[in-house]
Amino acid sequence: MPYEQRSAAPIAWIFALMVCFVGFATVSASADDLGPPVGSIAPDIGVRLDATGMPRTLADVMGKNGVVLMFFRSADWCPYCQAQLIDVNGGVAEIEKRGYRVAALSYDSPEILQTFTKKRNIGFTLLSDPKSEVIDLYKLRDPQYPPGSRAYGVPRPIIFVLDKQGVIKAKLYEESFKVRPPVTAVISKLDELNKGL
């Protein structure tokens, strides 16, 4: 092999590794930009109907230390969302012991949320955002679904931890909508935040 080709080979490998590293960094950086940043005041959700059709505000769903506010795609047709909601339901008592309540919001109608709540005995508040107004306010609308699609208007799934003043203290999410942070990760994050109280 000529010298020029031998010396170019390691450079090509280094370049390829740099491209991969920059690619991973870019994915991570874009994920960090998902929704409002940590440290900012969370956008107000206004008045949303819960699974029983009762109007709720952010203040209504707050615990003494704050709220775990989840955005999910659909309790009707998304199996990953259904699994996540069931998982979180298993940790609600632990979350509430830490002074937080849980509220989860999607574009589902109150009727769909009520059906799921009754079927799975969900013990926390599910909120309806049928026009994706709050989803858009949080800049979470998943752009891959065009108008007319069943999934048009769904959010990218994410969990925010808000303190009593509505300040975003933490965000938990995964790159793929098929993977969700487990409730154990939420509880660990609350423990970490409560150390600072």
mmCIF file of C-alpha atoms in Angstrom:
data_model
loop_
_atom_site.group_PDB
_atom_site.id
_atom_site.type_symbol
_atom_site.label_atom_id
_atom_site.label_comp_id
_atom_site.label_asym_id
_atom_site.label_seq_id
_atom_site.Cartn_x
_atom_site.Cartn_y
_atom_site.Cartn_z
ATOM 1 C CA MET A 1 0.000 0.000 0.000
ATOM 2 C CA PRO A 2 1.500 3.404 -0.966
ATOM 3 C CA TYR A 3 2.407 5.738 1.911
ATOM 4 C CA GLU A 4 -0.253 8.295 0.921
ATOM 5 C CA GLN A 5 -3.021 5.682 1.186
ATOM 6 C CA ARG A 6 -1.699 4.363 4.516
ATOM 7 C CA SER A 7 -1.604 7.827 6.084
ATOM 8 C CA ALA A 8 -5.056 8.722 4.729
ATOM 9 C CA ALA A 9 -6.713 5.631 6.274
ATOM 10 C CA PRO A 10 -6.364 6.725 9.933
ATOM 11 C CA ILE A 11 -7.499 10.242 9.020
ATOM 12 C CA ALA A 12 -10.596 8.809 7.334
ATOM 13 C CA TRP A 13 -11.378 6.760 10.482
ATOM 14 C CA ILE A 14 -10.906 9.798 12.720
ATOM 15 C CA PHE A 15 -13.190 11.836 10.456
ATOM 16 C CA ALA A 16 -15.834 9.070 10.498
ATOM 17 C CA LEU A 17 -15.704 8.916 14.317
ATOM 18 C CA MET A 18 -16.033 12.700 14.528
ATOM 19 C CA VAL A 19 -19.091 12.629 12.260
ATOM 20 C CA CYS A 20 -20.667 9.942 14.479
ATOM 21 C CA PHE A 21 -19.857 11.888 17.650
ATOM 22 C CA VAL A 22 -21.236 15.148 16.249
ATOM 23 C CA GLY A 23 -24.331 13.272 15.074
ATOM 24 C CA PHE A 24 -24.949 11.894 18.579
ATOM 25 C CA ALA A 25 -24.302 15.305 20.129
ATOM 26 C CA THR A 26 -26.792 16.892 17.741
ATOM 27 C CA VAL A 27 -29.502 14.357 18.658
ATOM 28 C CA SER A 28 -28.867 14.977 22.337
ATOM 29 C CA ALA A 29 -28.860 18.754 21.935
ATOM 30 C CA SER A 30 -32.168 18.721 20.054
ATOM 31 C CA ALA A 31 -33.709 16.548 22.776
ATOM 32 C CA ASP A 32 -32.575 19.068 25.412
ATOM 33 C CA ASP A 33 -34.596 21.670 23.521
ATOM 34 C CA LEU A 34 -37.810 19.651 23.798
ATOM 35 C CA GLY A 35 -40.401 21.903 25.422
ATOM 36 C CA PRO A 36 -39.707 24.858 27.699
ATOM 37 C CA PRO A 37 -36.310 24.800 29.433
ATOM 38 C CA VAL A 38 -35.605 23.771 33.009
ATOM 39 C CA GLY A 39 -35.636 26.866 35.213
ATOM 40 C CA SER A 40 -38.367 28.623 33.253
ATOM 41 C CA ILE A 41 -41.974 29.182 34.341
ATOM 42 C CA ALA A 42 -44.170 26.506 32.767
ATOM 43 C CA PRO A 43 -46.814 27.832 30.372
ATOM 44 C CA ASP A 44 -50.254 27.974 31.961
ATOM 45 C CA ILE A 45 -52.520 25.143 30.793
ATOM 46 C CA GLY A 46 -55.627 27.302 31.222
ATOM 47 C CA VAL A 47 -58.764 25.312 32.055
ATOM 48 C CA ARG A 48 -58.807 21.707 30.838
ATOM 49 C CA LEU A 49 -61.465 19.063 31.322
ATOM 50 C CA ASP A 50 -60.409 15.966 33.226
ATOM 51 C CA ALA A 51 -61.638 12.405 32.642
ATOM 52 C CA THR A 52 -64.875 13.161 34.512
ATOM 53 C CA GLY A 53 -65.534 16.327 32.486
ATOM 54 C CA MET A 54 -64.603 18.550 35.442
ATOM 55 C CA PRO A 55 -62.647 21.743 34.587
ATOM 56 C CA ARG A 56 -59.122 21.805 36.046
ATOM 57 C CA THR A 57 -56.334 24.385 36.184
ATOM 58 C CA LEU A 58 -52.656 23.896 36.968
ATOM 59 C CA ALA A 59 -53.330 25.110 40.536
ATOM 60 C CA ASP A 60 -56.020 22.411 40.919
ATOM 61 C CA VAL A 61 -53.581 19.583 40.187
ATOM 62 C CA MET A 62 -50.675 20.873 42.342
ATOM 63 C CA GLY A 63 -49.439 19.052 45.416
ATOM 64 C CA LYS A 64 -47.780 20.865 48.321
ATOM 65 C CA ASN A 65 -44.397 20.710 46.548
ATOM 66 C CA GLY A 66 -45.597 20.756 42.936
ATOM 67 C CA VAL A 67 -46.820 18.540 40.123
ATOM 68 C CA VAL A 68 -45.488 15.857 37.821
ATOM 69 C CA LEU A 69 -46.976 16.954 34.490
ATOM 70 C CA MET A 70 -46.894 14.279 31.796
ATOM 71 C CA PHE A 71 -47.605 14.728 28.105
ATOM 72 C CA PHE A 72 -48.592 11.525 26.286
ATOM 73 C CA ARG A 73 -49.896 10.642 22.837
ATOM 74 C CA SER A 74 -53.137 8.726 23.453
ATOM 75 C CA ALA A 75 -54.725 6.457 26.040
ATOM 76 C CA ASP A 76 -56.926 5.113 23.248
ATOM 77 C CA TRP A 77 -54.550 3.737 20.598
ATOM 78 C CA CYS A 78 -50.940 4.147 21.820
ATOM 79 C CA PRO A 79 -49.781 0.985 23.649
ATOM 80 C CA TYR A 80 -46.594 2.741 24.855
ATOM 81 C CA CYS A 81 -48.692 5.486 26.471
ATOM 82 C CA GLN A 82 -51.038 2.967 28.036
ATOM 83 C CA ALA A 83 -48.087 1.072 29.519
ATOM 84 C CA GLN A 84 -46.548 4.313 30.808
ATOM 85 C CA LEU A 85 -49.781 5.475 32.447
ATOM 86 C CA ILE A 86 -50.197 2.088 34.140
ATOM 87 C CA ASP A 87 -46.556 2.195 35.303
ATOM 88 C CA VAL A 88 -46.936 5.701 36.748
ATOM 89 C CA ASN A 89 -50.193 4.680 38.421
ATOM 90 C CA GLY A 90 -48.211 2.069 40.352
ATOM 91 C CA GLY A 91 -46.011 4.832 41.823
ATOM 92 C CA VAL A 92 -48.613 7.530 42.511
ATOM 93 C CA ALA A 93 -48.655 6.876 46.267
ATOM 94 C CA GLU A 94 -44.863 7.283 46.439
ATOM 95 C CA ILE A 95 -45.019 10.476 44.367
ATOM 96 C CA GLU A 96 -47.747 11.892 46.615
ATOM 97 C CA LYS A 97 -45.705 11.008 49.743
ATOM 98 C CA ARG A 98 -43.081 13.380 48.340
ATOM 99 C CA GLY A 99 -45.567 16.242 48.128
ATOM 100 C CA TYR A 100 -46.343 16.071 44.404
ATOM 101 C CA ARG A 101 -49.411 15.126 42.435
ATOM 102 C CA VAL A 102 -49.521 13.670 38.937
ATOM 103 C CA ALA A 103 -51.434 15.056 35.967
ATOM 104 C CA ALA A 104 -51.173 13.664 32.448
ATOM 105 C CA LEU A 105 -52.337 15.506 29.327
ATOM 106 C CA SER A 106 -53.111 14.341 25.797
ATOM 107 C CA TYR A 107 -55.297 15.285 22.855
ATOM 108 C CA ASP A 108 -57.779 12.553 23.858
ATOM 109 C CA SER A 109 -61.365 13.534 24.632
ATOM 110 C CA PRO A 110 -62.601 13.360 28.250
ATOM 111 C CA GLU A 111 -64.680 10.313 27.232
ATOM 112 C CA ILE A 112 -61.610 8.398 26.025
ATOM 113 C CA LEU A 113 -59.732 9.365 29.187
ATOM 114 C CA GLN A 114 -62.672 8.266 31.344
ATOM 115 C CA THR A 115 -62.865 4.877 29.623
ATOM 116 C CA PHE A 116 -59.144 4.278 30.192
ATOM 117 C CA THR A 117 -59.275 5.570 33.794
ATOM 118 C CA LYS A 118 -62.114 3.199 34.704
ATOM 119 C CA LYS A 119 -60.645 0.213 32.859
ATOM 120 C CA ARG A 120 -57.204 0.590 34.468
ATOM 121 C CA ASN A 121 -58.256 2.141 37.793
ATOM 122 C CA ILE A 122 -56.026 5.168 37.253
ATOM 123 C CA GLY A 123 -55.557 7.164 40.459
ATOM 124 C CA PHE A 124 -54.322 10.458 39.038
ATOM 125 C CA THR A 125 -55.714 13.247 36.859
ATOM 126 C CA LEU A 126 -55.903 12.821 33.084
ATOM 127 C CA LEU A 127 -56.476 16.072 31.190
ATOM 128 C CA SER A 128 -57.988 16.596 27.749
ATOM 129 C CA ASP A 129 -56.419 18.967 25.192
ATOM 130 C CA PRO A 130 -58.467 18.057 22.076
ATOM 131 C CA LYS A 131 -57.272 21.007 19.977
ATOM 132 C CA SER A 132 -53.636 20.520 21.093
ATOM 133 C CA GLU A 133 -53.561 24.093 22.438
ATOM 134 C CA VAL A 134 -51.457 23.261 25.508
ATOM 135 C CA ILE A 135 -49.356 20.845 23.454
ATOM 136 C CA ASP A 136 -48.564 23.719 21.066
ATOM 137 C CA LEU A 137 -47.998 26.160 23.943
ATOM 138 C CA TYR A 138 -45.316 23.784 25.268
ATOM 139 C CA LYS A 139 -43.976 23.344 21.679
ATOM 140 C CA LEU A 140 -44.383 19.577 21.888
ATOM 141 C CA ARG A 141 -46.505 18.772 18.799
ATOM 142 C CA ASP A 142 -44.948 15.847 16.947
ATOM 143 C CA PRO A 143 -44.239 17.195 13.437
ATOM 144 C CA GLN A 144 -44.190 13.803 11.731
ATOM 145 C CA TYR A 145 -48.000 13.529 11.580
ATOM 146 C CA PRO A 146 -49.807 15.561 8.879
ATOM 147 C CA PRO A 147 -53.341 16.977 9.133
ATOM 148 C CA GLY A 148 -55.857 14.197 8.580
ATOM 149 C CA SER A 149 -53.679 11.623 10.340
ATOM 150 C CA ARG A 150 -55.159 9.997 13.449
ATOM 151 C CA ALA A 151 -52.057 11.126 15.336
ATOM 152 C CA TYR A 152 -52.157 14.740 14.101
ATOM 153 C CA GLY A 153 -51.722 16.984 17.140
ATOM 154 C CA VAL A 154 -50.112 14.435 19.482
ATOM 155 C CA PRO A 155 -47.239 15.618 21.653
ATOM 156 C CA ARG A 156 -43.804 14.137 21.845
ATOM 157 C CA PRO A 157 -44.018 12.326 25.198
ATOM 158 C CA ILE A 158 -42.252 14.050 28.081
ATOM 159 C CA ILE A 159 -42.558 14.458 31.848
ATOM 160 C CA PHE A 160 -42.062 17.836 33.536
ATOM 161 C CA VAL A 161 -41.576 18.307 37.256
ATOM 162 C CA LEU A 162 -42.951 21.692 38.306
ATOM 163 C CA ASP A 163 -42.531 23.257 41.732
ATOM 164 C CA LYS A 164 -45.391 24.982 43.583
ATOM 165 C CA GLN A 165 -44.635 28.259 41.766
ATOM 166 C CA GLY A 166 -44.837 26.554 38.362
ATOM 167 C CA VAL A 167 -41.083 26.602 37.712
ATOM 168 C CA ILE A 168 -39.852 23.654 35.649
ATOM 169 C CA LYS A 169 -37.357 21.828 37.887
ATOM 170 C CA ALA A 170 -36.726 18.777 35.686
ATOM 171 C CA LYS A 171 -37.640 17.098 32.384
ATOM 172 C CA LEU A 172 -37.621 13.352 31.753
ATOM 173 C CA TYR A 173 -37.965 11.862 28.274
ATOM 174 C CA GLU A 174 -36.425 9.423 25.832
ATOM 175 C CA GLU A 175 -35.430 9.877 22.184
ATOM 176 C CA SER A 176 -38.028 7.367 20.966
ATOM 177 C CA PHE A 177 -41.750 7.516 21.739
ATOM 178 C CA LYS A 178 -41.529 3.737 22.193
ATOM 179 C CA VAL A 179 -39.409 4.128 25.334
ATOM 180 C CA ARG A 180 -40.643 6.049 28.390
ATOM 181 C CA PRO A 181 -38.942 6.987 31.658
ATOM 182 C CA PRO A 182 -40.126 4.528 34.326
ATOM 183 C CA VAL A 183 -41.918 5.797 37.418
ATOM 184 C CA THR A 184 -38.855 4.793 39.466
ATOM 185 C CA ALA A 185 -36.850 7.439 37.554
ATOM 186 C CA VAL A 186 -39.526 10.041 38.347
ATOM 187 C CA ILE A 187 -39.428 9.152 42.050
ATOM 188 C CA SER A 188 -35.605 9.308 42.076
ATOM 189 C CA LYS A 189 -35.741 12.750 40.473
ATOM 190 C CA LEU A 190 -38.234 13.952 43.099
ATOM 191 C CA ASP A 191 -35.959 12.666 45.870
ATOM 192 C CA GLU A 192 -33.063 14.549 44.298
ATOM 193 C CA LEU A 193 -35.120 17.758 44.057
ATOM 194 C CA ASN A 194 -36.510 17.413 47.590
ATOM 195 C CA LYS A 195 -32.962 17.386 48.996
ATOM 196 C CA GLY A 196 -32.752 21.016 47.942
ATOM 197 C CA LEU A 197 -35.952 22.033 49.760
#
